[in-house]
mmCIF file of C-alpha atoms in Angstrom:
data_model
loop_
_atom_site.group_PDB
_atom_site.id
_atom_site.type_symbol
_atom_site.label_atom_id
_atom_site.label_comp_id
_atom_site.label_asym_id
_atom_site.label_seq_id
_atom_site.Cartn_x
_atom_site.Cartn_y
_atom_site.Cartn_z
ATOM 1 C CA UNK J 1 6.397 -3.840 -9.638
ATOM 2 C CA UNK J 2 5.666 -1.663 -6.660
ATOM 3 C CA UNK J 3 3.604 0.928 -9.145
ATOM 4 C CA UNK J 4 0.951 -1.578 -8.177
ATOM 5 C CA UNK J 5 0.539 -0.154 -4.766
ATOM 6 C CA UNK J 6 0.457 3.507 -5.648
ATOM 7 C CA UNK J 7 -2.737 3.732 -4.646
ATOM 8 C CA UNK J 8 -2.558 2.517 -1.705
ATOM 9 C CA UNK J 9 0.783 3.126 -0.275
ATOM 10 C CA UNK J 10 0.207 6.820 0.226
ATOM 11 C CA UNK J 11 -2.964 6.960 2.141
ATOM 12 C CA UNK J 12 -1.535 3.598 4.239
ATOM 13 C CA UNK J 13 1.928 5.819 4.841
ATOM 14 C CA UNK J 14 0.284 8.406 6.785
ATOM 15 C CA UNK J 15 -0.530 6.164 9.737
ATOM 16 C CA UNK J 16 2.426 3.184 9.123
ATOM 17 C CA UNK J 17 5.839 2.912 8.015
ATOM 18 C CA UNK J 18 5.475 1.515 4.556
ATOM 19 C CA UNK J 19 7.757 -0.303 2.030
ATOM 20 C CA UNK J 20 7.194 -1.206 -1.921
ATOM 21 C CA UNK J 21 9.483 -3.492 -3.259
ATOM 22 C CA UNK J 22 10.366 -4.006 -7.167
ATOM 23 C CA UNK J 23 11.122 -7.894 -7.162
ATOM 24 C CA UNK J 24 14.239 -9.242 -9.488
ATOM 25 C CA UNK J 25 12.408 -8.948 -12.888
ATOM 26 C CA UNK J 26 9.833 -6.800 -12.107
ATOM 27 C CA UNK J 27 9.445 -2.743 -12.333
ATOM 28 C CA UNK J 28 12.836 -0.985 -11.982
ATOM 29 C CA UNK J 29 14.797 -3.752 -10.322
ATOM 30 C CA UNK J 30 17.676 -5.903 -12.066
ATOM 31 C CA UNK J 31 16.842 -8.161 -14.585
ATOM 32 C CA UNK J 32 19.609 -10.597 -14.709
ATOM 33 C CA UNK J 33 18.288 -13.075 -12.069
ATOM 34 C CA UNK J 34 19.891 -16.693 -11.567
ATOM 35 C CA UNK J 35 16.982 -17.788 -9.356
ATOM 36 C CA UNK J 36 13.664 -17.281 -9.825
ATOM 37 C CA UNK J 37 11.731 -19.437 -7.185
ATOM 38 C CA UNK J 38 9.557 -18.669 -4.108
ATOM 39 C CA UNK J 39 12.384 -19.192 -1.678
ATOM 40 C CA UNK J 40 15.101 -17.050 -3.531
ATOM 41 C CA UNK J 41 11.996 -14.119 -3.536
ATOM 42 C CA UNK J 42 11.093 -14.956 -0.117
ATOM 43 C CA UNK J 43 15.039 -14.869 1.155
ATOM 44 C CA UNK J 44 15.211 -11.027 -0.756
ATOM 45 C CA UNK J 45 12.443 -9.884 1.012
ATOM 46 C CA UNK J 46 13.421 -11.126 4.757
ATOM 47 C CA UNK J 47 16.865 -10.125 3.940
ATOM 48 C CA UNK J 48 15.441 -6.439 3.120
ATOM 49 C CA UNK J 49 13.854 -6.573 6.357
ATOM 50 C CA UNK J 50 16.879 -7.667 8.466
ATOM 51 C CA UNK J 51 19.087 -5.068 6.914
ATOM 52 C CA UNK J 52 16.538 -2.517 8.083
ATOM 53 C CA UNK J 53 16.146 -4.031 11.495
ATOM 54 C CA UNK J 54 12.035 -4.144 10.459
ATOM 55 C CA UNK J 55 10.300 -6.782 12.540
ATOM 56 C CA UNK J 56 6.924 -7.467 13.484
ATOM 57 C CA UNK J 57 5.691 -6.877 10.011
ATOM 58 C CA UNK J 58 2.314 -6.852 8.351
ATOM 59 C CA UNK J 59 2.735 -8.510 4.582
ATOM 60 C CA UNK J 60 0.566 -7.472 1.729
ATOM 61 C CA UNK J 61 0.777 -9.270 -1.588
ATOM 62 C CA UNK J 62 -0.898 -9.844 -4.624
ATOM 63 C CA UNK J 63 -0.883 -12.420 -6.759
ATOM 64 C CA UNK J 64 3.130 -13.798 -6.976
ATOM 65 C CA UNK J 65 3.754 -11.192 -4.086
ATOM 66 C CA UNK J 66 0.901 -13.120 -1.997
ATOM 67 C CA UNK J 67 2.406 -16.360 -2.538
ATOM 68 C CA UNK J 68 5.894 -14.811 -1.170
ATOM 69 C CA UNK J 69 3.867 -13.240 1.597
ATOM 70 C CA UNK J 70 2.621 -16.417 2.630
ATOM 71 C CA UNK J 71 5.586 -18.430 2.275
ATOM 72 C CA UNK J 72 7.712 -15.915 4.543
ATOM 73 C CA UNK J 73 4.780 -15.703 6.825
ATOM 74 C CA UNK J 74 5.266 -19.796 7.228
ATOM 75 C CA UNK J 75 9.176 -19.832 7.169
ATOM 76 C CA UNK J 76 9.425 -16.778 9.647
ATOM 77 C CA UNK J 77 6.186 -16.563 11.625
ATOM 78 C CA UNK J 78 8.042 -14.663 14.399
ATOM 79 C CA UNK J 79 8.949 -11.567 11.996
ATOM 80 C CA UNK J 80 5.312 -11.571 10.333
ATOM 81 C CA UNK J 81 2.997 -10.137 12.489
ATOM 82 C CA UNK J 82 0.144 -10.535 9.498
ATOM 83 C CA UNK J 83 -0.288 -11.314 6.282
ATOM 84 C CA UNK J 84 -3.144 -10.085 3.930
ATOM 85 C CA UNK J 85 -3.108 -12.133 0.683
ATOM 86 C CA UNK J 86 -4.955 -10.694 -2.714
ATOM 87 C CA UNK J 87 -5.359 -12.934 -5.499
ATOM 88 C CA UNK J 88 -2.295 -15.010 -3.993
ATOM 89 C CA UNK J 89 -0.613 -17.845 -6.063
ATOM 90 C CA UNK J 90 0.805 -20.870 -4.384
ATOM 91 C CA UNK J 91 -2.991 -21.957 -3.152
ATOM 92 C CA UNK J 92 -4.224 -23.854 -6.077
ATOM 93 C CA UNK J 93 -2.985 -25.958 -8.938
ATOM 94 C CA UNK J 94 -4.150 -24.033 -11.778
ATOM 95 C CA UNK J 95 -3.480 -20.444 -12.668
ATOM 96 C CA UNK J 96 -4.265 -18.105 -15.359
ATOM 97 C CA UNK J 97 -1.425 -18.744 -17.923
ATOM 98 C CA UNK J 98 -3.160 -16.621 -20.761
ATOM 99 C CA UNK J 99 -2.740 -13.481 -18.630
ATOM 100 C CA UNK J 100 0.740 -14.577 -17.463
ATOM 101 C CA UNK J 101 1.778 -14.743 -20.787
ATOM 102 C CA UNK J 102 -0.269 -12.049 -22.223
ATOM 103 C CA UNK J 103 1.122 -9.474 -19.614
ATOM 104 C CA UNK J 104 4.977 -11.082 -20.508
ATOM 105 C CA UNK J 105 4.185 -10.868 -24.329
ATOM 106 C CA UNK J 106 2.677 -7.771 -24.809
ATOM 107 C CA UNK J 107 5.111 -4.351 -26.092
ATOM 108 C CA UNK J 108 2.474 -2.099 -27.014
ATOM 109 C CA UNK J 109 -0.149 0.335 -24.660
ATOM 110 C CA UNK J 110 -3.081 -1.473 -26.750
ATOM 111 C CA UNK J 111 -1.920 -4.970 -25.753
ATOM 112 C CA UNK J 112 -1.063 -4.680 -22.645
ATOM 113 C CA UNK J 113 -3.945 -2.301 -20.951
ATOM 114 C CA UNK J 114 -6.543 -5.132 -21.048
ATOM 115 C CA UNK J 115 -4.073 -7.075 -18.581
ATOM 116 C CA UNK J 116 -3.206 -4.188 -16.324
ATOM 117 C CA UNK J 117 -6.836 -3.526 -16.093
ATOM 118 C CA UNK J 118 -6.943 -7.170 -13.841
ATOM 119 C CA UNK J 119 -4.780 -5.644 -11.457
ATOM 120 C CA UNK J 120 -7.337 -2.720 -10.337
ATOM 121 C CA UNK J 121 -10.438 -2.552 -9.358
ATOM 122 C CA UNK J 122 -11.113 0.758 -11.086
ATOM 123 C CA UNK J 123 -9.523 0.325 -14.346
ATOM 124 C CA UNK J 124 -9.873 4.267 -14.722
ATOM 125 C CA UNK J 125 -6.812 4.690 -12.447
ATOM 126 C CA UNK J 126 -4.620 3.568 -14.858
ATOM 127 C CA UNK J 127 -3.282 6.233 -16.510
ATOM 128 C CA UNK J 128 -1.500 6.375 -20.181
ATOM 129 C CA UNK J 129 1.846 7.333 -17.861
ATOM 130 C CA UNK J 130 1.277 4.536 -16.090
ATOM 131 C CA UNK J 131 0.978 2.324 -18.978
ATOM 132 C CA UNK J 132 4.092 3.959 -20.644
ATOM 133 C CA UNK J 133 6.052 3.277 -16.999
ATOM 134 C CA UNK J 134 5.297 -0.715 -17.293
ATOM 135 C CA UNK J 135 6.153 -0.740 -20.917
ATOM 136 C CA UNK J 136 9.576 1.324 -20.079
ATOM 137 C CA UNK J 137 10.126 -1.567 -17.362
ATOM 138 C CA UNK J 138 9.285 -4.117 -19.886
ATOM 139 C CA UNK J 139 11.704 -2.744 -22.646
ATOM 140 C CA UNK J 140 14.713 -3.206 -20.291
ATOM 141 C CA UNK J 141 17.568 -5.521 -21.301
ATOM 142 C CA UNK J 142 16.556 -8.590 -19.965
ATOM 143 C CA UNK J 143 13.029 -7.959 -18.635
ATOM 144 C CA UNK J 144 11.189 -10.456 -20.959
ATOM 145 C CA UNK J 145 13.526 -13.000 -20.316
ATOM 146 C CA UNK J 146 13.429 -12.620 -16.953
ATOM 147 C CA UNK J 147 9.558 -12.588 -16.591
ATOM 148 C CA UNK J 148 9.506 -16.007 -18.614
ATOM 149 C CA UNK J 149 12.293 -17.302 -16.349
ATOM 150 C CA UNK J 150 10.104 -16.686 -13.317
ATOM 151 C CA UNK J 151 6.978 -17.817 -15.147
ATOM 152 C CA UNK J 152 8.534 -21.420 -15.897
ATOM 153 C CA UNK J 153 9.821 -21.321 -12.201
ATOM 154 C CA UNK J 154 6.332 -20.502 -10.649
ATOM 155 C CA UNK J 155 4.000 -21.868 -13.438
ATOM 156 C CA UNK J 156 5.214 -24.862 -15.555
ATOM 157 C CA UNK J 157 3.092 -26.453 -17.585
ATOM 158 C CA UNK J 158 0.234 -23.924 -17.186
ATOM 159 C CA UNK J 159 0.044 -24.945 -12.994
ATOM 160 C CA UNK J 160 1.308 -23.576 -10.211
ATOM 161 C CA UNK J 161 4.443 -25.674 -9.432
ATOM 162 C CA UNK J 162 4.320 -25.088 -5.437
ATOM 163 C CA UNK J 163 0.881 -25.354 -3.431
ATOM 164 C CA UNK J 164 1.056 -24.114 -0.037
ATOM 165 C CA UNK J 165 -2.284 -24.506 0.620
ATOM 166 C CA UNK J 166 -1.815 -27.588 2.908
ATOM 167 C CA UNK J 167 0.622 -25.429 4.882
ATOM 168 C CA UNK J 168 -1.725 -22.370 5.276
ATOM 169 C CA UNK J 169 -3.175 -23.856 8.730
ATOM 170 C CA UNK J 170 0.203 -23.628 10.167
ATOM 171 C CA UNK J 171 -0.151 -19.716 10.086
ATOM 172 C CA UNK J 172 -2.369 -18.764 13.306
ATOM 173 C CA UNK J 173 -5.710 -17.537 11.604
ATOM 174 C CA UNK J 174 -5.008 -14.360 13.484
ATOM 175 C CA UNK J 175 -2.435 -13.330 11.189
ATOM 176 C CA UNK J 176 -3.873 -13.993 7.820
ATOM 177 C CA UNK J 177 -6.698 -12.175 5.627
ATOM 178 C CA UNK J 178 -7.061 -13.664 2.117
ATOM 179 C CA UNK J 179 -9.391 -11.861 -0.524
ATOM 180 C CA UNK J 180 -9.977 -13.551 -3.875
ATOM 181 C CA UNK J 181 -10.724 -11.653 -7.492
ATOM 182 C CA UNK J 182 -11.561 -12.720 -10.547
ATOM 183 C CA UNK J 183 -7.934 -12.537 -12.165
ATOM 184 C CA UNK J 184 -6.816 -16.057 -11.028
ATOM 185 C CA UNK J 185 -8.620 -19.283 -11.545
ATOM 186 C CA UNK J 186 -8.381 -21.691 -8.372
ATOM 187 C CA UNK J 187 -9.191 -25.543 -7.913
#
């Protein structure tokens, strides 16, 4: 959900051109998705960049967006100048599937707030309006089914389906920055 970047994008955009994207199934994007794998999401992001003639990009991705950013850096190294990964998926086998399922299945403010708190350094930034916006997007027709389809594609049987850790050495060390917080468990 592009709203995850609301507290960062304003300050960064004072010096740089920035874009936040609602991936399919997330935020206000369409919910009727055919493909929900890392390759299809990576293609959507690169197509977005190509359509706008954006090159030499600095990708910043959190969680699934981190896995997608890493995938793009591996597949399109000439497009990517750097990639910053914040608790990225696709680096280890395990995933906090309780978090994933809890977020997907939460339908009320009280239920979803603990899951949103895991996404922010300062949970005081999570406002009632933000929670309502997340719930509004989750209540859109097909939202829950889309998120379940994505979760199954990325994390079947409570594990990550694609491990990119072995490929990370193919990204020049000057291009990659990795930050881990206690959202996800890694092996």
